[in-house]
PDB file of C-alpha atoms in Angstrom:
ATOM      1  CA  UNK A   1       9.454   2.671  15.005  1.00 86.00           C
ATOM      2  CA  UNK A   2      11.153   1.198  11.983  1.00 93.00           C
ATOM      3  CA  UNK A   3      13.091  -2.021  12.278  1.00 93.00           C
ATOM      4  CA  UNK A   4      14.911  -3.915   9.565  1.00 97.00           C
ATOM      5  CA  UNK A   5      12.485  -6.115   7.676  1.00 98.00           C
ATOM      6  CA  UNK A   6      12.314  -8.760   4.991  1.00 98.00           C
ATOM      7  CA  UNK A   7      10.205  -6.614   2.672  1.00 98.00           C
ATOM      8  CA  UNK A   8       8.596  -3.227   2.158  1.00 98.00           C
ATOM      9  CA  UNK A   9       4.962  -3.556   1.062  1.00 98.00           C
ATOM     10  CA  UNK A  10       3.565  -0.576  -0.841  1.00 97.00           C
ATOM     11  CA  UNK A  11      -0.207  -0.276  -0.776  1.00 96.00           C
ATOM     12  CA  UNK A  12      -2.116   0.939  -3.811  1.00 93.00           C
ATOM     13  CA  UNK A  13      -4.228   4.059  -3.634  1.00 87.00           C
ATOM     14  CA  UNK A  14      -1.704   6.856  -4.035  1.00 88.00           C
ATOM     15  CA  UNK A  15      -0.081   7.760  -7.312  1.00 88.00           C
ATOM     16  CA  UNK A  16       3.511   8.440  -6.166  1.00 95.00           C
ATOM     17  CA  UNK A  17       3.917   9.265  -2.471  1.00 95.00           C
ATOM     18  CA  UNK A  18       3.852   5.706  -1.106  1.00 96.00           C
ATOM     19  CA  UNK A  19       6.231   4.067  -3.541  1.00 97.00           C
ATOM     20  CA  UNK A  20       8.628   7.007  -3.397  1.00 97.00           C
ATOM     21  CA  UNK A  21       8.856   6.471   0.369  1.00 98.00           C
ATOM     22  CA  UNK A  22       9.535   2.773  -0.274  1.00 98.00           C
ATOM     23  CA  UNK A  23      12.440   3.731  -2.538  1.00 98.00           C
ATOM     24  CA  UNK A  24      13.902   5.834   0.284  1.00 98.00           C
ATOM     25  CA  UNK A  25      13.474   2.982   2.778  1.00 98.00           C
ATOM     26  CA  UNK A  26      15.067   0.506   0.379  1.00 98.00           C
ATOM     27  CA  UNK A  27      18.032   2.804  -0.251  1.00 98.00           C
ATOM     28  CA  UNK A  28      18.453   3.308   3.505  1.00 98.00           C
ATOM     29  CA  UNK A  29      18.729  -0.469   3.889  1.00 98.00           C
ATOM     30  CA  UNK A  30      15.533  -1.132   5.838  1.00 98.00           C
ATOM     31  CA  UNK A  31      14.636  -4.124   3.633  1.00 98.00           C
ATOM     32  CA  UNK A  32      16.087  -5.941   0.602  1.00 98.00           C
ATOM     33  CA  UNK A  33      12.904  -5.996  -1.477  1.00 98.00           C
ATOM     34  CA  UNK A  34       9.846  -3.928  -2.343  1.00 98.00           C
ATOM     35  CA  UNK A  35       6.422  -5.485  -2.899  1.00 98.00           C
ATOM     36  CA  UNK A  36       3.862  -3.526  -4.924  1.00 97.00           C
ATOM     37  CA  UNK A  37       0.133  -4.005  -4.663  1.00 95.00           C
ATOM     38  CA  UNK A  38      -1.737  -4.102  -7.963  1.00 90.00           C
ATOM     39  CA  UNK A  39      -4.747  -2.298  -6.610  1.00 83.00           C
ATOM     40  CA  UNK A  40      -8.076  -2.478  -8.364  1.00 84.00           C
ATOM     41  CA  UNK A  41      -8.632  -2.549 -12.108  1.00 84.00           C
ATOM     42  CA  UNK A  42     -11.379  -0.537 -13.716  1.00 88.00           C
ATOM     43  CA  UNK A  43     -13.919  -2.618 -15.645  1.00 90.00           C
ATOM     44  CA  UNK A  44     -12.659  -1.102 -18.896  1.00 94.00           C
ATOM     45  CA  UNK A  45      -9.133  -2.333 -18.056  1.00 89.00           C
ATOM     46  CA  UNK A  46     -10.498  -5.827 -17.446  1.00 88.00           C
ATOM     47  CA  UNK A  47     -12.093  -5.641 -20.885  1.00 94.00           C
ATOM     48  CA  UNK A  48      -8.775  -4.620 -22.475  1.00 94.00           C
ATOM     49  CA  UNK A  49      -7.025  -7.574 -20.803  1.00 88.00           C
ATOM     50  CA  UNK A  50      -9.737  -9.917 -22.074  1.00 93.00           C
ATOM     51  CA  UNK A  51      -9.150  -8.580 -25.588  1.00 96.00           C
ATOM     52  CA  UNK A  52      -5.431  -9.350 -25.251  1.00 94.00           C
ATOM     53  CA  UNK A  53      -4.462  -5.681 -25.257  1.00 95.00           C
ATOM     54  CA  UNK A  54      -1.435  -4.833 -23.148  1.00 90.00           C
ATOM     55  CA  UNK A  55      -2.263  -1.735 -21.152  1.00 90.00           C
ATOM     56  CA  UNK A  56       0.200  -0.806 -18.405  1.00 89.00           C
ATOM     57  CA  UNK A  57      -1.139  -0.989 -14.892  1.00 89.00           C
ATOM     58  CA  UNK A  58      -0.127   1.451 -12.175  1.00 90.00           C
ATOM     59  CA  UNK A  59       2.095  -1.192 -10.536  1.00 93.00           C
ATOM     60  CA  UNK A  60       3.927  -1.775 -13.835  1.00 93.00           C
ATOM     61  CA  UNK A  61       4.576   1.949 -14.229  1.00 94.00           C
ATOM     62  CA  UNK A  62       5.753   2.190 -10.621  1.00 96.00           C
ATOM     63  CA  UNK A  63       8.178  -0.702 -11.087  1.00 96.00           C
ATOM     64  CA  UNK A  64       9.520   0.935 -14.255  1.00 96.00           C
ATOM     65  CA  UNK A  65      10.013   4.242 -12.428  1.00 97.00           C
ATOM     66  CA  UNK A  66      11.805   2.469  -9.582  1.00 97.00           C
ATOM     67  CA  UNK A  67      14.160   0.795 -12.038  1.00 97.00           C
ATOM     68  CA  UNK A  68      14.867   4.206 -13.582  1.00 97.00           C
ATOM     69  CA  UNK A  69      15.760   5.323 -10.035  1.00 97.00           C
ATOM     70  CA  UNK A  70      18.401   2.560  -9.889  1.00 97.00           C
ATOM     71  CA  UNK A  71      16.375   0.093  -7.805  1.00 98.00           C
ATOM     72  CA  UNK A  72      17.280  -3.369  -9.142  1.00 98.00           C
ATOM     73  CA  UNK A  73      14.358  -4.930 -11.020  1.00 97.00           C
ATOM     74  CA  UNK A  74      14.949  -8.162  -9.084  1.00 97.00           C
ATOM     75  CA  UNK A  75      14.258  -6.272  -5.833  1.00 98.00           C
ATOM     76  CA  UNK A  76      10.750  -5.250  -6.946  1.00 98.00           C
ATOM     77  CA  UNK A  77       7.871  -7.723  -6.936  1.00 96.00           C
ATOM     78  CA  UNK A  78       4.291  -7.030  -7.960  1.00 96.00           C
ATOM     79  CA  UNK A  79       1.655  -9.044  -6.120  1.00 94.00           C
ATOM     80  CA  UNK A  80       0.049 -11.423  -8.620  1.00 89.00           C
ATOM     81  CA  UNK A  81      -3.574 -10.698  -7.779  1.00 88.00           C
ATOM     82  CA  UNK A  82      -5.635  -7.554  -8.174  1.00 87.00           C
ATOM     83  CA  UNK A  83      -7.174  -6.369  -4.934  1.00 89.00           C
ATOM     84  CA  UNK A  84     -10.175  -4.229  -4.165  1.00 86.00           C
ATOM     85  CA  UNK A  85      -9.374  -2.997  -0.650  1.00 89.00           C
ATOM     86  CA  UNK A  86      -6.836  -2.832   2.154  1.00 91.00           C
ATOM     87  CA  UNK A  87      -8.048  -6.073   3.744  1.00 90.00           C
ATOM     88  CA  UNK A  88      -7.380  -7.894   0.471  1.00 92.00           C
ATOM     89  CA  UNK A  89      -3.939  -6.266   0.292  1.00 95.00           C
ATOM     90  CA  UNK A  90      -3.232  -7.542   3.806  1.00 95.00           C
ATOM     91  CA  UNK A  91      -4.349 -11.055   2.810  1.00 95.00           C
ATOM     92  CA  UNK A  92      -2.134 -11.005  -0.304  1.00 96.00           C
ATOM     93  CA  UNK A  93       0.849  -9.746   1.717  1.00 97.00           C
ATOM     94  CA  UNK A  94       0.180 -12.416   4.344  1.00 96.00           C
ATOM     95  CA  UNK A  95       0.165 -15.162   1.727  1.00 95.00           C
ATOM     96  CA  UNK A  96       3.475 -13.940   0.260  1.00 96.00           C
ATOM     97  CA  UNK A  97       5.097 -13.422   3.671  1.00 97.00           C
ATOM     98  CA  UNK A  98       4.245 -16.940   4.846  1.00 95.00           C
ATOM     99  CA  UNK A  99       5.315 -18.526   1.539  1.00 95.00           C
ATOM    100  CA  UNK A 100       8.605 -16.602   1.700  1.00 96.00           C
ATOM    101  CA  UNK A 101       9.309 -17.270   5.381  1.00 96.00           C
ATOM    102  CA  UNK A 102       9.461 -13.591   6.285  1.00 97.00           C
ATOM    103  CA  UNK A 103       9.570 -12.448   9.900  1.00 97.00           C
ATOM    104  CA  UNK A 104       8.860  -8.734   9.485  1.00 97.00           C
ATOM    105  CA  UNK A 105       7.364  -6.425   6.858  1.00 98.00           C
ATOM    106  CA  UNK A 106       7.113  -2.664   6.583  1.00 98.00           C
ATOM    107  CA  UNK A 107       3.817  -1.487   5.094  1.00 98.00           C
ATOM    108  CA  UNK A 108       3.955   1.950   3.485  1.00 98.00           C
ATOM    109  CA  UNK A 109       0.781   3.992   3.329  1.00 95.00           C
ATOM    110  CA  UNK A 110      -0.582   7.531   3.730  1.00 92.00           C
ATOM    111  CA  UNK A 111      -1.395   9.435   6.921  1.00 89.00           C
ATOM    112  CA  UNK A 112      -5.171   9.143   6.862  1.00 84.00           C
ATOM    113  CA  UNK A 113      -5.028   5.535   5.685  1.00 87.00           C
ATOM    114  CA  UNK A 114      -2.642   4.397   8.423  1.00 91.00           C
ATOM    115  CA  UNK A 115      -5.181   3.553  11.151  1.00 88.00           C
ATOM    116  CA  UNK A 116      -7.277   1.333   8.878  1.00 86.00           C
ATOM    117  CA  UNK A 117      -4.111  -0.207   7.444  1.00 93.00           C
ATOM    118  CA  UNK A 118      -2.860  -1.057  10.928  1.00 93.00           C
ATOM    119  CA  UNK A 119      -6.226  -2.582  11.809  1.00 91.00           C
ATOM    120  CA  UNK A 120      -6.500  -4.645   8.605  1.00 91.00           C
ATOM    121  CA  UNK A 121      -2.935  -5.949   8.819  1.00 96.00           C
ATOM    122  CA  UNK A 122      -3.142  -6.707  12.556  1.00 95.00           C
ATOM    123  CA  UNK A 123      -6.344  -8.651  11.943  1.00 92.00           C
ATOM    124  CA  UNK A 124      -4.850 -10.549   9.002  1.00 95.00           C
ATOM    125  CA  UNK A 125      -1.520 -11.375  10.686  1.00 96.00           C
ATOM    126  CA  UNK A 126      -2.984 -12.163  14.137  1.00 94.00           C
ATOM    127  CA  UNK A 127      -1.540 -15.436  15.437  1.00 94.00           C
ATOM    128  CA  UNK A 128       1.345 -15.508  12.946  1.00 94.00           C
ATOM    129  CA  UNK A 129       5.042 -14.980  13.651  1.00 94.00           C
ATOM    130  CA  UNK A 130       5.210 -12.125  11.103  1.00 96.00           C
ATOM    131  CA  UNK A 131       5.607  -8.661  12.604  1.00 96.00           C
ATOM    132  CA  UNK A 132       4.005  -5.765  10.708  1.00 97.00           C
ATOM    133  CA  UNK A 133       5.209  -2.173  10.958  1.00 97.00           C
ATOM    134  CA  UNK A 134       2.941   0.428   9.349  1.00 97.00           C
ATOM    135  CA  UNK A 135       4.964   3.370   8.057  1.00 97.00           C
ATOM    136  CA  UNK A 136       3.605   6.682   6.786  1.00 96.00           C
ATOM    137  CA  UNK A 137       5.075   8.259   3.680  1.00 96.00           C
ATOM    138  CA  UNK A 138       7.008  11.450   4.275  1.00 95.00           C
ATOM    139  CA  UNK A 139       5.746  12.562   0.846  1.00 95.00           C
ATOM    140  CA  UNK A 140       2.117  12.685   2.001  1.00 87.00           C
ATOM    141  CA  UNK A 141       1.186  16.397   2.122  1.00 82.00           C
ATOM    142  CA  UNK A 142      -1.842  15.878   4.405  1.00 80.00           C
ATOM    143  CA  UNK A 143      -2.002  17.845   7.672  1.00 73.00           C
ATOM    144  CA  UNK A 144      -4.106  15.775  10.106  1.00 75.00           C
ATOM    145  CA  UNK A 145      -3.975  18.346  12.912  1.00 78.00           C
ATOM    146  CA  UNK A 146      -5.765  20.775  10.563  1.00 77.00           C
ATOM    147  CA  UNK A 147      -7.791  18.304   8.503  1.00 74.00           C
ATOM    148  CA  UNK A 148     -10.774  20.661   8.239  1.00 84.00           C
ATOM    149  CA  UNK A 149      -8.749  23.414   6.538  1.00 79.00           C
ATOM    150  CA  UNK A 150      -8.078  21.677   3.215  1.00 76.00           C
ATOM    151  CA  UNK A 151     -10.720  20.243   0.923  1.00 79.00           C
ATOM    152  CA  UNK A 152      -8.665  17.132   0.077  1.00 78.00           C
ATOM    153  CA  UNK A 153      -8.066  16.430   3.767  1.00 71.00           C
ATOM    154  CA  UNK A 154     -11.792  16.723   4.543  1.00 74.00           C
ATOM    155  CA  UNK A 155     -12.505  14.192   1.775  1.00 78.00           C
ATOM    156  CA  UNK A 156      -9.852  11.810   3.074  1.00 75.00           C
ATOM    157  CA  UNK A 157     -10.999  12.019   6.703  1.00 68.00           C
ATOM    158  CA  UNK A 158     -14.673  11.448   5.903  1.00 77.00           C
ATOM    159  CA  UNK A 159     -13.866   8.579   3.533  1.00 75.00           C
ATOM    160  CA  UNK A 160     -11.492   6.883   5.965  1.00 70.00           C
ATOM    161  CA  UNK A 161     -13.894   7.267   8.874  1.00 78.00           C
ATOM    162  CA  UNK A 162     -16.616   5.428   6.957  1.00 76.00           C
ATOM    163  CA  UNK A 163     -14.222   2.688   5.882  1.00 76.00           C
ATOM    164  CA  UNK A 164     -12.791   2.268   9.389  1.00 76.00           C
ATOM    165  CA  UNK A 165     -16.291   1.855  10.830  1.00 74.00           C
ATOM    166  CA  UNK A 166     -17.047  -0.747   8.141  1.00 76.00           C
ATOM    167  CA  UNK A 167     -13.829  -2.635   8.985  1.00 72.00           C
ATOM    168  CA  UNK A 168     -14.632  -2.575  12.703  1.00 73.00           C
ATOM    169  CA  UNK A 169     -18.055  -4.013  11.899  1.00 76.00           C
ATOM    170  CA  UNK A 170     -16.391  -6.806   9.943  1.00 74.00           C
ATOM    171  CA  UNK A 171     -17.521  -5.558   6.540  1.00 68.00           C
ATOM    172  CA  UNK A 172     -14.102  -4.700   5.099  1.00 62.00           C
ATOM    173  CA  UNK A 173     -12.953  -8.094   3.908  1.00 59.00           C
TER     174      UNK A 173
END
């Protein structure tokens, strides 16, 4: 269940559904700030950065959209580092939470990603005073009880199953 928190952490990996849920949570007063994960850059984007070319990242576009939705720019923070996976997102959120003295965070993700998210964040925050609540976006159209009936759901389930096994084996770090 949701409890008031110090921050809402939005994981990368979905184009709109996760951050839109974070906007709703922010507006409902669940937390005073939203933290956006940068996600992973494509190699071509890395090349553009190296050439000094400003090319907007997904997190930049999300922040801009949030500001257009009347979320104060000061309430939105983008994690400084690019991350390759959920475990790295958990580590980045952990670093920020400890540095900021937070006691509780809400992590917004998608339905099929929630189990691995909970595992990665529990592992990362084990032994710390920070409580983590994993929250699923209401904008996620997936139907887990009928995952086999939609092509996108089948893809998500098979992908997440492989990744969850890898995390359980200690490979997802």
